[in-house]
PDB file of C-alpha atoms (C1' of nucleotides) in Angstrom:
ATOM      1  CA  UNK A  21     -15.214  -9.635  14.964  1.00  0.00           C
ATOM      2  CA  UNK A  22     -15.508  -5.934  14.469  1.00  0.00           C
ATOM      3  CA  UNK A  23     -17.001  -5.494  10.918  1.00  0.00           C
ATOM      4  CA  UNK A  24     -14.527  -3.585   9.044  1.00  0.00           C
ATOM      5  CA  UNK A  25     -11.675  -5.670  10.371  1.00  0.00           C
ATOM      6  CA  UNK A  26      -9.551  -6.460   6.879  1.00  0.00           C
ATOM      7  CA  UNK A  27     -10.831  -3.219   5.960  1.00  0.00           C
ATOM      8  CA  UNK A  28      -8.414  -2.273   8.892  1.00  0.00           C
ATOM      9  CA  UNK A  29      -5.840  -4.348   8.159  1.00  0.00           C
ATOM     10  CA  UNK A  30      -5.777  -3.373   4.399  1.00  0.00           C
ATOM     11  CA  UNK A  31      -5.108   0.470   5.331  1.00  0.00           C
ATOM     12  CA  UNK A  32      -2.564  -0.950   7.659  1.00  0.00           C
ATOM     13  CA  UNK A  33      -0.644  -2.644   5.118  1.00  0.00           C
ATOM     14  CA  UNK A  34      -1.298  -0.022   2.692  1.00  0.00           C
ATOM     15  CA  UNK A  35       0.732   2.336   4.869  1.00  0.00           C
ATOM     16  CA  UNK A  36       3.615   0.388   4.529  1.00  0.00           C
ATOM     17  CA  UNK A  37       3.320  -0.608   0.709  1.00  0.00           C
ATOM     18  CA  UNK A  38       5.605   2.587  -0.522  1.00  0.00           C
ATOM     19  CA  UNK A  39       9.368   1.913  -0.590  1.00  0.00           C
ATOM     20  CA  UNK A  40      10.311   5.358   1.110  1.00  0.00           C
ATOM     21  CA  UNK A  41       8.076   4.739   4.206  1.00  0.00           C
ATOM     22  CA  UNK A  42       9.399   1.201   4.645  1.00  0.00           C
ATOM     23  CA  UNK A  43      13.032   2.256   4.606  1.00  0.00           C
ATOM     24  CA  UNK A  44      12.064   5.432   7.066  1.00  0.00           C
ATOM     25  CA  UNK A  45      10.499   2.343   9.739  1.00  0.00           C
ATOM     26  CA  UNK A  46      13.846   0.190   9.113  1.00  0.00           C
ATOM     27  CA  UNK A  47      15.855   3.575   9.963  1.00  0.00           C
ATOM     28  CA  UNK A  48      13.888   4.511  13.248  1.00  0.00           C
ATOM     29  CA  UNK A  49      13.396   0.975  14.175  1.00  0.00           C
ATOM     30  CA  UNK A  50      17.590   1.421  14.655  1.00  0.00           C
ATOM     31  CA  UNK A  51      17.154   4.077  16.752  1.00  0.00           C
ATOM     32  CA  UNK A  52      15.667   7.874  16.843  1.00  0.00           C
ATOM     33  CA  UNK A  53      16.255  10.261  13.491  1.00  0.00           C
ATOM     34  CA  UNK A  54      15.669  13.499  12.753  1.00  0.00           C
ATOM     35  CA  UNK A  55      14.387  14.238   9.938  1.00  0.00           C
ATOM     36  CA  UNK A  56      17.303  15.745   8.422  1.00  0.00           C
ATOM     37  CA  UNK A  57      19.571  12.339   9.023  1.00  0.00           C
ATOM     38  CA  UNK A  58      16.551  10.746   7.356  1.00  0.00           C
ATOM     39  CA  UNK A  59      16.906  13.206   4.333  1.00  0.00           C
ATOM     40  CA  UNK A  60      20.827  11.958   3.808  1.00  0.00           C
ATOM     41  CA  UNK A  61      19.930   8.518   3.730  1.00  0.00           C
ATOM     42  CA  UNK A  62      16.685   8.413   1.651  1.00  0.00           C
ATOM     43  CA  UNK A  63      17.088  11.208  -1.273  1.00  0.00           C
ATOM     44  CA  UNK A  64      13.981  12.293  -1.690  1.00  0.00           C
ATOM     45  CA  UNK A  65      12.707  15.766  -1.411  1.00  0.00           C
ATOM     46  CA  UNK A  66      11.768  17.594   1.546  1.00  0.00           C
ATOM     47  CA  UNK A  67       8.218  18.071   1.073  1.00  0.00           C
ATOM     48  CA  UNK A  68       7.909  14.457  -0.156  1.00  0.00           C
ATOM     49  CA  UNK A  69       9.259  12.799   2.959  1.00  0.00           C
ATOM     50  CA  UNK A  70       7.607  15.138   5.519  1.00  0.00           C
ATOM     51  CA  UNK A  71       4.670  13.612   3.514  1.00  0.00           C
ATOM     52  CA  UNK A  72       5.619   9.968   3.883  1.00  0.00           C
ATOM     53  CA  UNK A  73       6.281  10.826   7.234  1.00  0.00           C
ATOM     54  CA  UNK A  74       2.786  12.493   7.936  1.00  0.00           C
ATOM     55  CA  UNK A  75       1.399   9.204   6.690  1.00  0.00           C
ATOM     56  CA  UNK A  76       3.014   7.060   9.144  1.00  0.00           C
ATOM     57  CA  UNK A  77       2.368   9.596  12.113  1.00  0.00           C
ATOM     58  CA  UNK A  78      -1.641   9.490  10.823  1.00  0.00           C
ATOM     59  CA  UNK A  79      -1.688   5.630  11.239  1.00  0.00           C
ATOM     60  CA  UNK A  80       0.366   5.934  14.567  1.00  0.00           C
ATOM     61  CA  UNK A  81       3.250   3.968  13.583  1.00  0.00           C
ATOM     62  CA  UNK A  82       5.725   6.963  14.746  1.00  0.00           C
ATOM     63  CA  UNK A  83       6.298  10.084  17.127  1.00  0.00           C
ATOM     64  CA  UNK A  84       7.851  12.762  16.984  1.00  0.00           C
ATOM     65  CA  UNK A  85       8.840  15.594  18.927  1.00  0.00           C
ATOM     66  CA  UNK A  86      11.006  19.042  18.987  1.00  0.00           C
ATOM     67  CA  UNK A  87      14.454  18.776  20.533  1.00  0.00           C
ATOM     68  CA  UNK A  88      15.740  22.183  19.549  1.00  0.00           C
ATOM     69  CA  UNK A  89      16.262  23.289  16.113  1.00  0.00           C
ATOM     70  CA  UNK A  90      15.323  19.625  14.948  1.00  0.00           C
ATOM     71  CA  UNK A  91      12.327  17.039  14.826  1.00  0.00           C
ATOM     72  CA  UNK A  92      12.943  13.756  15.912  1.00  0.00           C
ATOM     73  CA  UNK A  93      10.728  10.333  14.758  1.00  0.00           C
ATOM     74  CA  UNK A  94      10.554   7.405  16.823  1.00  0.00           C
ATOM     75  CA  UNK A  95       8.704   4.085  16.072  1.00  0.00           C
ATOM     76  CA  UNK A  96       5.653   3.957  18.494  1.00  0.00           C
ATOM     77  CA  UNK A  97       5.039   0.046  18.388  1.00  0.00           C
ATOM     78  CA  UNK A  98       7.974  -1.991  19.419  1.00  0.00           C
ATOM     79  CA  UNK A  99       6.955  -5.195  17.095  1.00  0.00           C
ATOM     80  CA  UNK A 100       7.227  -3.201  13.637  1.00  0.00           C
ATOM     81  CA  UNK A 101      10.587  -4.671  13.680  1.00  0.00           C
ATOM     82  CA  UNK A 102       9.338  -8.118  13.892  1.00  0.00           C
ATOM     83  CA  UNK A 103       7.145  -7.604  11.382  1.00  0.00           C
ATOM     84  CA  UNK A 104      10.077  -6.160   8.631  1.00  0.00           C
ATOM     85  CA  UNK A 105      11.884  -9.464   9.745  1.00  0.00           C
ATOM     86  CA  UNK A 106       9.030 -11.635   9.000  1.00  0.00           C
ATOM     87  CA  UNK A 107       8.075 -10.069   5.580  1.00  0.00           C
ATOM     88  CA  UNK A 108      11.552 -10.250   4.719  1.00  0.00           C
ATOM     89  CA  UNK A 109      11.704 -14.205   5.212  1.00  0.00           C
ATOM     90  CA  UNK A 110       8.483 -14.326   3.546  1.00  0.00           C
ATOM     91  CA  UNK A 111       9.676 -12.539   1.043  1.00  0.00           C
ATOM     92  CA  UNK A 112      12.727 -14.519   0.875  1.00  0.00           C
ATOM     93  CA  UNK A 113      10.548 -17.377   0.520  1.00  0.00           C
ATOM     94  CA  UNK A 114       8.541 -16.025  -2.103  1.00  0.00           C
ATOM     95  CA  UNK A 115      11.780 -15.238  -4.550  1.00  0.00           C
ATOM     96  CA  UNK A 116      12.530 -19.612  -3.576  1.00  0.00           C
ATOM     97  CA  UNK A 117       8.482 -20.335  -4.657  1.00  0.00           C
ATOM     98  CA  UNK A 118       9.164 -18.264  -8.158  1.00  0.00           C
ATOM     99  CA  UNK A 119      12.424 -20.049  -8.752  1.00  0.00           C
ATOM    100  CA  UNK A 120      11.252 -23.223  -8.312  1.00  0.00           C
ATOM    101  CA  UNK A 121       7.587 -22.852 -10.798  1.00  0.00           C
ATOM    102  CA  UNK A 122       9.930 -21.066 -13.300  1.00  0.00           C
ATOM    103  CA  UNK A 123      12.401 -24.666 -13.286  1.00  0.00           C
ATOM    104  CA  UNK A 124       8.895 -26.628 -13.746  1.00  0.00           C
ATOM    105  CA  UNK A 125       7.958 -24.240 -16.643  1.00  0.00           C
ATOM    106  CA  UNK A 126      11.428 -24.843 -18.523  1.00  0.00           C
ATOM    107  CA  UNK A 127      12.645 -28.135 -16.971  1.00  0.00           C
ATOM    108  CA  UNK A 128      16.356 -27.909 -18.566  1.00  0.00           C
ATOM    109  CA  UNK A 129      17.916 -28.871 -15.789  1.00  0.00           C
ATOM    110  CA  UNK A 130      16.145 -32.279 -15.807  1.00  0.00           C
ATOM    111  CA  UNK A 131      18.121 -35.432 -17.619  1.00  0.00           C
TER     112      UNK A 131
ATOM    113  CA  UNK B  19      22.243  -4.544   0.108  1.00  0.00           C
ATOM    114  CA  UNK B  20      20.621  -4.844  -2.560  1.00  0.00           C
ATOM    115  CA  UNK B  21      19.387  -1.363  -4.050  1.00  0.00           C
ATOM    116  CA  UNK B  22      15.739  -2.325  -5.075  1.00  0.00           C
ATOM    117  CA  UNK B  23      15.117  -3.707  -2.265  1.00  0.00           C
ATOM    118  CA  UNK B  24      12.561  -1.485  -0.726  1.00  0.00           C
ATOM    119  CA  UNK B  25      10.984  -1.588  -3.493  1.00  0.00           C
ATOM    120  CA  UNK B  26      10.394  -5.159  -3.365  1.00  0.00           C
ATOM    121  CA  UNK B  27       9.161  -4.522  -0.006  1.00  0.00           C
ATOM    122  CA  UNK B  28       6.859  -2.710  -1.137  1.00  0.00           C
ATOM    123  CA  UNK B  29       5.637  -4.519  -3.875  1.00  0.00           C
ATOM    124  CA  UNK B  30       4.903  -7.329  -1.465  1.00  0.00           C
ATOM    125  CA  UNK B  31       2.871  -5.423   0.981  1.00  0.00           C
ATOM    126  CA  UNK B  32       0.766  -3.561  -1.587  1.00  0.00           C
ATOM    127  CA  UNK B  33      -0.413  -6.556  -2.154  1.00  0.00           C
ATOM    128  CA  UNK B  34      -1.813  -7.440   0.939  1.00  0.00           C
ATOM    129  CA  UNK B  35      -3.320  -4.109   1.371  1.00  0.00           C
ATOM    130  CA  UNK B  36      -6.458  -5.114  -0.122  1.00  0.00           C
ATOM    131  CA  UNK B  37      -9.198  -6.138   2.202  1.00  0.00           C
ATOM    132  CA  UNK B  38     -10.636  -9.240  -0.229  1.00  0.00           C
ATOM    133  CA  UNK B  39      -6.779 -10.172  -0.827  1.00  0.00           C
ATOM    134  CA  UNK B  40      -6.546 -10.277   3.130  1.00  0.00           C
ATOM    135  CA  UNK B  41      -9.671 -12.059   3.265  1.00  0.00           C
ATOM    136  CA  UNK B  42      -8.666 -14.955   0.623  1.00  0.00           C
ATOM    137  CA  UNK B  43      -5.015 -15.243   2.797  1.00  0.00           C
ATOM    138  CA  UNK B  44      -6.419 -16.116   5.764  1.00  0.00           C
ATOM    139  CA  UNK B  45      -8.626 -18.550   4.536  1.00  0.00           C
ATOM    140  CA  UNK B  46      -6.591 -20.318   2.223  1.00  0.00           C
ATOM    141  CA  UNK B  47      -3.893 -20.378   5.651  1.00  0.00           C
ATOM    142  CA  UNK B  48      -6.926 -22.459   7.543  1.00  0.00           C
ATOM    143  CA  UNK B  49      -7.022 -24.320   4.549  1.00  0.00           C
ATOM    144  CA  UNK B  50      -7.287 -25.167   0.760  1.00  0.00           C
ATOM    145  CA  UNK B  51     -10.656 -23.618  -0.724  1.00  0.00           C
ATOM    146  CA  UNK B  52     -12.023 -23.847  -4.112  1.00  0.00           C
ATOM    147  CA  UNK B  53     -13.172 -20.494  -6.512  1.00  0.00           C
ATOM    148  CA  UNK B  54     -16.720 -20.963  -5.926  1.00  0.00           C
ATOM    149  CA  UNK B  55     -16.134 -22.106  -1.763  1.00  0.00           C
ATOM    150  CA  UNK B  56     -14.146 -18.858  -1.498  1.00  0.00           C
ATOM    151  CA  UNK B  57     -17.038 -16.754  -3.081  1.00  0.00           C
ATOM    152  CA  UNK B  58     -19.415 -18.161  -0.585  1.00  0.00           C
ATOM    153  CA  UNK B  59     -17.259 -16.558   2.234  1.00  0.00           C
ATOM    154  CA  UNK B  60     -16.512 -13.544   0.719  1.00  0.00           C
ATOM    155  CA  UNK B  61     -19.243 -11.394  -1.059  1.00  0.00           C
ATOM    156  CA  UNK B  62     -17.661 -10.189  -4.014  1.00  0.00           C
ATOM    157  CA  UNK B  63     -18.191 -10.473  -7.652  1.00  0.00           C
ATOM    158  CA  UNK B  64     -16.837 -13.738  -9.308  1.00  0.00           C
ATOM    159  CA  UNK B  65     -15.201 -11.432 -11.861  1.00  0.00           C
ATOM    160  CA  UNK B  66     -13.348  -9.299  -8.787  1.00  0.00           C
ATOM    161  CA  UNK B  67     -12.798 -12.311  -6.762  1.00  0.00           C
ATOM    162  CA  UNK B  68     -11.005 -13.821 -10.057  1.00  0.00           C
ATOM    163  CA  UNK B  69      -8.882 -10.292 -10.212  1.00  0.00           C
ATOM    164  CA  UNK B  70      -7.728 -10.321  -6.944  1.00  0.00           C
ATOM    165  CA  UNK B  71      -6.763 -14.129  -7.281  1.00  0.00           C
ATOM    166  CA  UNK B  72      -5.028 -13.284 -10.206  1.00  0.00           C
ATOM    167  CA  UNK B  73      -2.758 -10.861  -7.742  1.00  0.00           C
ATOM    168  CA  UNK B  74      -2.038 -13.684  -5.658  1.00  0.00           C
ATOM    169  CA  UNK B  75      -0.997 -15.355  -8.400  1.00  0.00           C
ATOM    170  CA  UNK B  76       1.206 -12.891 -10.026  1.00  0.00           C
ATOM    171  CA  UNK B  77       3.143 -12.889  -7.219  1.00  0.00           C
ATOM    172  CA  UNK B  78       3.246 -16.292  -6.300  1.00  0.00           C
ATOM    173  CA  UNK B  79       1.844 -15.711  -2.914  1.00  0.00           C
ATOM    174  CA  UNK B  80      -0.796 -18.848  -3.646  1.00  0.00           C
ATOM    175  CA  UNK B  81      -1.536 -21.404  -6.414  1.00  0.00           C
ATOM    176  CA  UNK B  82      -3.757 -23.194  -8.171  1.00  0.00           C
ATOM    177  CA  UNK B  83      -4.562 -26.493  -9.686  1.00  0.00           C
ATOM    178  CA  UNK B  84      -7.886 -27.774 -11.259  1.00  0.00           C
ATOM    179  CA  UNK B  85      -9.045 -31.057  -9.918  1.00  0.00           C
ATOM    180  CA  UNK B  86     -12.466 -31.657 -11.688  1.00  0.00           C
ATOM    181  CA  UNK B  87     -14.253 -28.863 -12.511  1.00  0.00           C
ATOM    182  CA  UNK B  88     -13.077 -26.942 -10.070  1.00  0.00           C
ATOM    183  CA  UNK B  89     -10.152 -24.700  -9.270  1.00  0.00           C
ATOM    184  CA  UNK B  90      -8.363 -25.285  -6.246  1.00  0.00           C
ATOM    185  CA  UNK B  91      -6.326 -22.585  -4.785  1.00  0.00           C
ATOM    186  CA  UNK B  92      -3.753 -23.396  -1.559  1.00  0.00           C
ATOM    187  CA  UNK B  93      -0.407 -20.978  -0.123  1.00  0.00           C
ATOM    188  CA  UNK B  94       2.546 -21.257  -1.237  1.00  0.00           C
ATOM    189  CA  UNK B  95       4.325 -19.986   1.321  1.00  0.00           C
ATOM    190  CA  UNK B  96       3.381 -21.294   4.998  1.00  0.00           C
ATOM    191  CA  UNK B  97       4.831 -17.902   6.889  1.00  0.00           C
ATOM    192  CA  UNK B  98       1.920 -16.360   5.627  1.00  0.00           C
ATOM    193  CA  UNK B  99       0.178 -17.556   8.327  1.00  0.00           C
ATOM    194  CA  UNK B 100       2.636 -15.806  10.565  1.00  0.00           C
ATOM    195  CA  UNK B 101       2.628 -12.928   8.803  1.00  0.00           C
ATOM    196  CA  UNK B 102      -1.058 -12.382   8.988  1.00  0.00           C
ATOM    197  CA  UNK B 103      -0.841 -12.940  12.965  1.00  0.00           C
ATOM    198  CA  UNK B 104       2.371 -10.856  13.757  1.00  0.00           C
ATOM    199  CA  UNK B 105       0.386  -7.805  12.278  1.00  0.00           C
ATOM    200  CA  UNK B 106      -2.678  -7.847  14.121  1.00  0.00           C
ATOM    201  CA  UNK B 107      -0.493  -8.168  16.747  1.00  0.00           C
ATOM    202  CA  UNK B 108       1.135  -4.847  15.773  1.00  0.00           C
ATOM    203  CA  UNK B 109      -2.570  -3.627  14.753  1.00  0.00           C
ATOM    204  CA  UNK B 110      -4.013  -4.397  17.739  1.00  0.00           C
ATOM    205  CA  UNK B 111      -0.680  -2.780  20.152  1.00  0.00           C
ATOM    206  CA  UNK B 112      -1.462   0.344  16.944  1.00  0.00           C
ATOM    207  CA  UNK B 113      -5.171   1.187  18.507  1.00  0.00           C
ATOM    208  CA  UNK B 114      -3.715   0.611  21.830  1.00  0.00           C
ATOM    209  CA  UNK B 115      -1.319   3.429  21.116  1.00  0.00           C
ATOM    210  CA  UNK B 116      -3.917   5.793  19.252  1.00  0.00           C
ATOM    211  CA  UNK B 117      -6.105   5.536  22.508  1.00  0.00           C
ATOM    212  CA  UNK B 118      -3.553   6.615  24.586  1.00  0.00           C
ATOM    213  CA  UNK B 119      -2.660   9.899  22.204  1.00  0.00           C
ATOM    214  CA  UNK B 120      -6.152  10.977  22.060  1.00  0.00           C
ATOM    215  CA  UNK B 121      -6.398  10.271  25.848  1.00  0.00           C
ATOM    216  CA  UNK B 122      -3.454  12.528  26.001  1.00  0.00           C
ATOM    217  CA  UNK B 123      -4.818  15.525  24.137  1.00  0.00           C
ATOM    218  CA  UNK B 124      -8.400  15.530  25.167  1.00  0.00           C
ATOM    219  CA  UNK B 125      -7.758  15.034  28.738  1.00  0.00           C
ATOM    220  CA  UNK B 126     -11.506  15.875  30.330  1.00  0.00           C
ATOM    221  CA  UNK B 127     -12.977  13.261  27.333  1.00  0.00           C
ATOM    222  CA  UNK B 128     -12.642  10.473  29.783  1.00  0.00           C
ATOM    223  CA  UNK B 129     -14.116  10.452  33.142  1.00  0.00           C
TER     224      UNK B 129
ATOM    225  C1'  DA C  22      14.726  43.803  18.932  1.00  0.00           C
ATOM    226  C1'  DT C  23      14.689  42.869  14.758  1.00  0.00           C
ATOM    227  C1'  DC C  24      16.305  40.149  10.558  1.00  0.00           C
ATOM    228  C1'  DC C  25      17.770  36.015   8.343  1.00  0.00           C
ATOM    229  C1'  DA C  26      18.874  31.142   7.023  1.00  0.00           C
ATOM    230  C1'  DA C  27      18.016  26.902   8.141  1.00  0.00           C
ATOM    231  C1'  DC C  28      14.159  23.389   9.175  1.00  0.00           C
ATOM    232  C1'  DA C  29       9.892  21.632   8.809  1.00  0.00           C
ATOM    233  C1'  DT C  30       5.038  21.370   7.100  1.00  0.00           C
ATOM    234  C1'  DG C  31       1.143  22.460   4.279  1.00  0.00           C
ATOM    235  C1'  DA C  32      -1.820  22.826   0.098  1.00  0.00           C
ATOM    236  C1'  DA C  33      -2.880  21.964  -4.894  1.00  0.00           C
ATOM    237  C1'  DG C  34      -1.537  20.945  -9.060  1.00  0.00           C
ATOM    238  C1'  DA C  35      -0.636  17.383 -13.508  1.00  0.00           C
ATOM    239  C1'  DC C  36       0.399  12.469 -13.625  1.00  0.00           C
ATOM    240  C1'  DA C  37       0.474   7.619 -12.799  1.00  0.00           C
ATOM    241  C1'  DT C  38      -1.408   3.270 -10.817  1.00  0.00           C
ATOM    242  C1'  DT C  39      -5.418   0.421  -9.244  1.00  0.00           C
ATOM    243  C1'  DC C  40     -10.216  -0.916  -8.427  1.00  0.00           C
ATOM    244  C1'  DG C  41     -14.620  -2.536 -10.130  1.00  0.00           C
ATOM    245  C1'  DC C  42     -18.266  -3.407 -12.765  1.00  0.00           C
ATOM    246  C1'  DA C  43     -19.026  -5.168 -17.173  1.00  0.00           C
ATOM    247  C1'  DA C  44     -18.763  -8.284 -20.499  1.00  0.00           C
ATOM    248  C1'  DG C  45     -16.531 -11.616 -23.411  1.00  0.00           C
ATOM    249  C1'  DT C  46     -12.969 -16.615 -24.046  1.00  0.00           C
ATOM    250  C1'  DC C  47     -12.180 -20.685 -22.851  1.00  0.00           C
ATOM    251  C1'  DA C  48     -12.111 -24.946 -20.733  1.00  0.00           C
ATOM    252  C1'  DT C  49     -14.564 -28.757 -18.460  1.00  0.00           C
ATOM    253  C1'  DG C  50     -17.593 -31.897 -17.273  1.00  0.00           C
ATOM    254  C1'  DT C  51     -23.122 -34.320 -18.498  1.00  0.00           C
TER     255       DT C  51
ATOM    256  C1'  DA D  19     -23.529 -29.824 -28.051  1.00  0.00           C
ATOM    257  C1'  DC D  20     -25.331 -27.536 -24.059  1.00  0.00           C
ATOM    258  C1'  DA D  21     -23.793 -25.775 -19.791  1.00  0.00           C
ATOM    259  C1'  DT D  22     -22.155 -24.103 -16.333  1.00  0.00           C
ATOM    260  C1'  DG D  23     -17.618 -22.478 -13.670  1.00  0.00           C
ATOM    261  C1'  DA D  24     -13.230 -19.778 -13.967  1.00  0.00           C
ATOM    262  C1'  DC D  25     -10.719 -16.279 -15.929  1.00  0.00           C
ATOM    263  C1'  DT D  26      -9.680 -12.543 -18.852  1.00  0.00           C
ATOM    264  C1'  DT D  27      -9.883  -7.776 -21.413  1.00  0.00           C
ATOM    265  C1'  DG D  28     -11.815  -2.590 -21.172  1.00  0.00           C
ATOM    266  C1'  DC D  29     -13.174   1.247 -19.916  1.00  0.00           C
ATOM    267  C1'  DG D  30     -14.736   5.139 -15.608  1.00  0.00           C
ATOM    268  C1'  DA D  31     -14.321   6.582 -11.388  1.00  0.00           C
ATOM    269  C1'  DA D  32     -11.768   6.464  -7.712  1.00  0.00           C
ATOM    270  C1'  DT D  33      -6.759   6.526  -5.017  1.00  0.00           C
ATOM    271  C1'  DG D  34      -2.186   7.553  -4.612  1.00  0.00           C
ATOM    272  C1'  DT D  35       2.569   9.627  -5.543  1.00  0.00           C
ATOM    273  C1'  DC D  36       5.574  13.646  -6.368  1.00  0.00           C
ATOM    274  C1'  DT D  37       6.278  18.419  -7.825  1.00  0.00           C
ATOM    275  C1'  DT D  38       5.949  23.463  -6.972  1.00  0.00           C
ATOM    276  C1'  DC D  39       5.309  27.051  -3.967  1.00  0.00           C
ATOM    277  C1'  DA D  40       3.323  28.804  -0.031  1.00  0.00           C
ATOM    278  C1'  DT D  41       3.500  28.946   4.907  1.00  0.00           C
ATOM    279  C1'  DG D  42       5.581  28.089  10.415  1.00  0.00           C
ATOM    280  C1'  DT D  43       8.727  28.021  13.675  1.00  0.00           C
ATOM    281  C1'  DT D  44      13.682  27.772  15.982  1.00  0.00           C
ATOM    282  C1'  DG D  45      17.970  29.363  16.538  1.00  0.00           C
ATOM    283  C1'  DG D  46      21.577  32.267  15.795  1.00  0.00           C
ATOM    284  C1'  DA D  47      23.670  37.246  14.146  1.00  0.00           C
ATOM    285  C1'  DT D  48      23.649  41.610  13.290  1.00  0.00           C
TER     286       DT D  48
END
DNA sequence: ATCCAACATGAAGACATTCGCAAGTCATGT
DNA sequence: ACATGACTTGCGAATGTCTTCATGTTGGAT
């Protein structure tokens, strides 16, 4: 087994632990986007967006190339879409679990 | 679409962005573990483990119950296992992509 | 060819959050 | 009551985020 394996996994999730970066990946999993297109959708400062893109580039989750005057980004691994979907499923499950725990602690719907 | 949705997803990934917590979830996805059992496998301070368990409890990803003198933890949503698996797959893909990029940038590096 | 405007990235700073170690608290079983 | 195991709290250190300013690049206008 690789020694720093859990570290690598943690780093991977860490790159996903930001609203803007998730938003970027969701947009890119639909189709490629230029930077100014992302800017119109995400509503953050250009330099901030560039920073988040740099994080995603550093981990090779996205790649960029120039096309005329603009820079176009695309996801490097298509399975990213599956991961975001799986996360959504679990998130829904977690909300359900939280609801159960809540009603257990406050049994207002029990006769 | 829910407005603070990306925030919720980011929080979710943030709870996964830690080596110890990933390790915990992997162990718990195999079978339930008591705290002292986790301690034997993970090699961190007890107080630190307790902190990480608290984080996982706060997000309802794990649940705990007393059984005699021990406290036993278990995952609350079984799909967590699927997520960890998906993450592993993507991680392997990313490493492959990184290898490609590396050989593109330094073609003479590899014979 | 030169200049200009829009686009994209980078660096440095203040600011907030998180991590890990240390002690202390609480509960349980013998 | 004692001992053990589990959990919380507080503080310094480290990390991450966002804003401001500066740099570089492309394409078109003068």
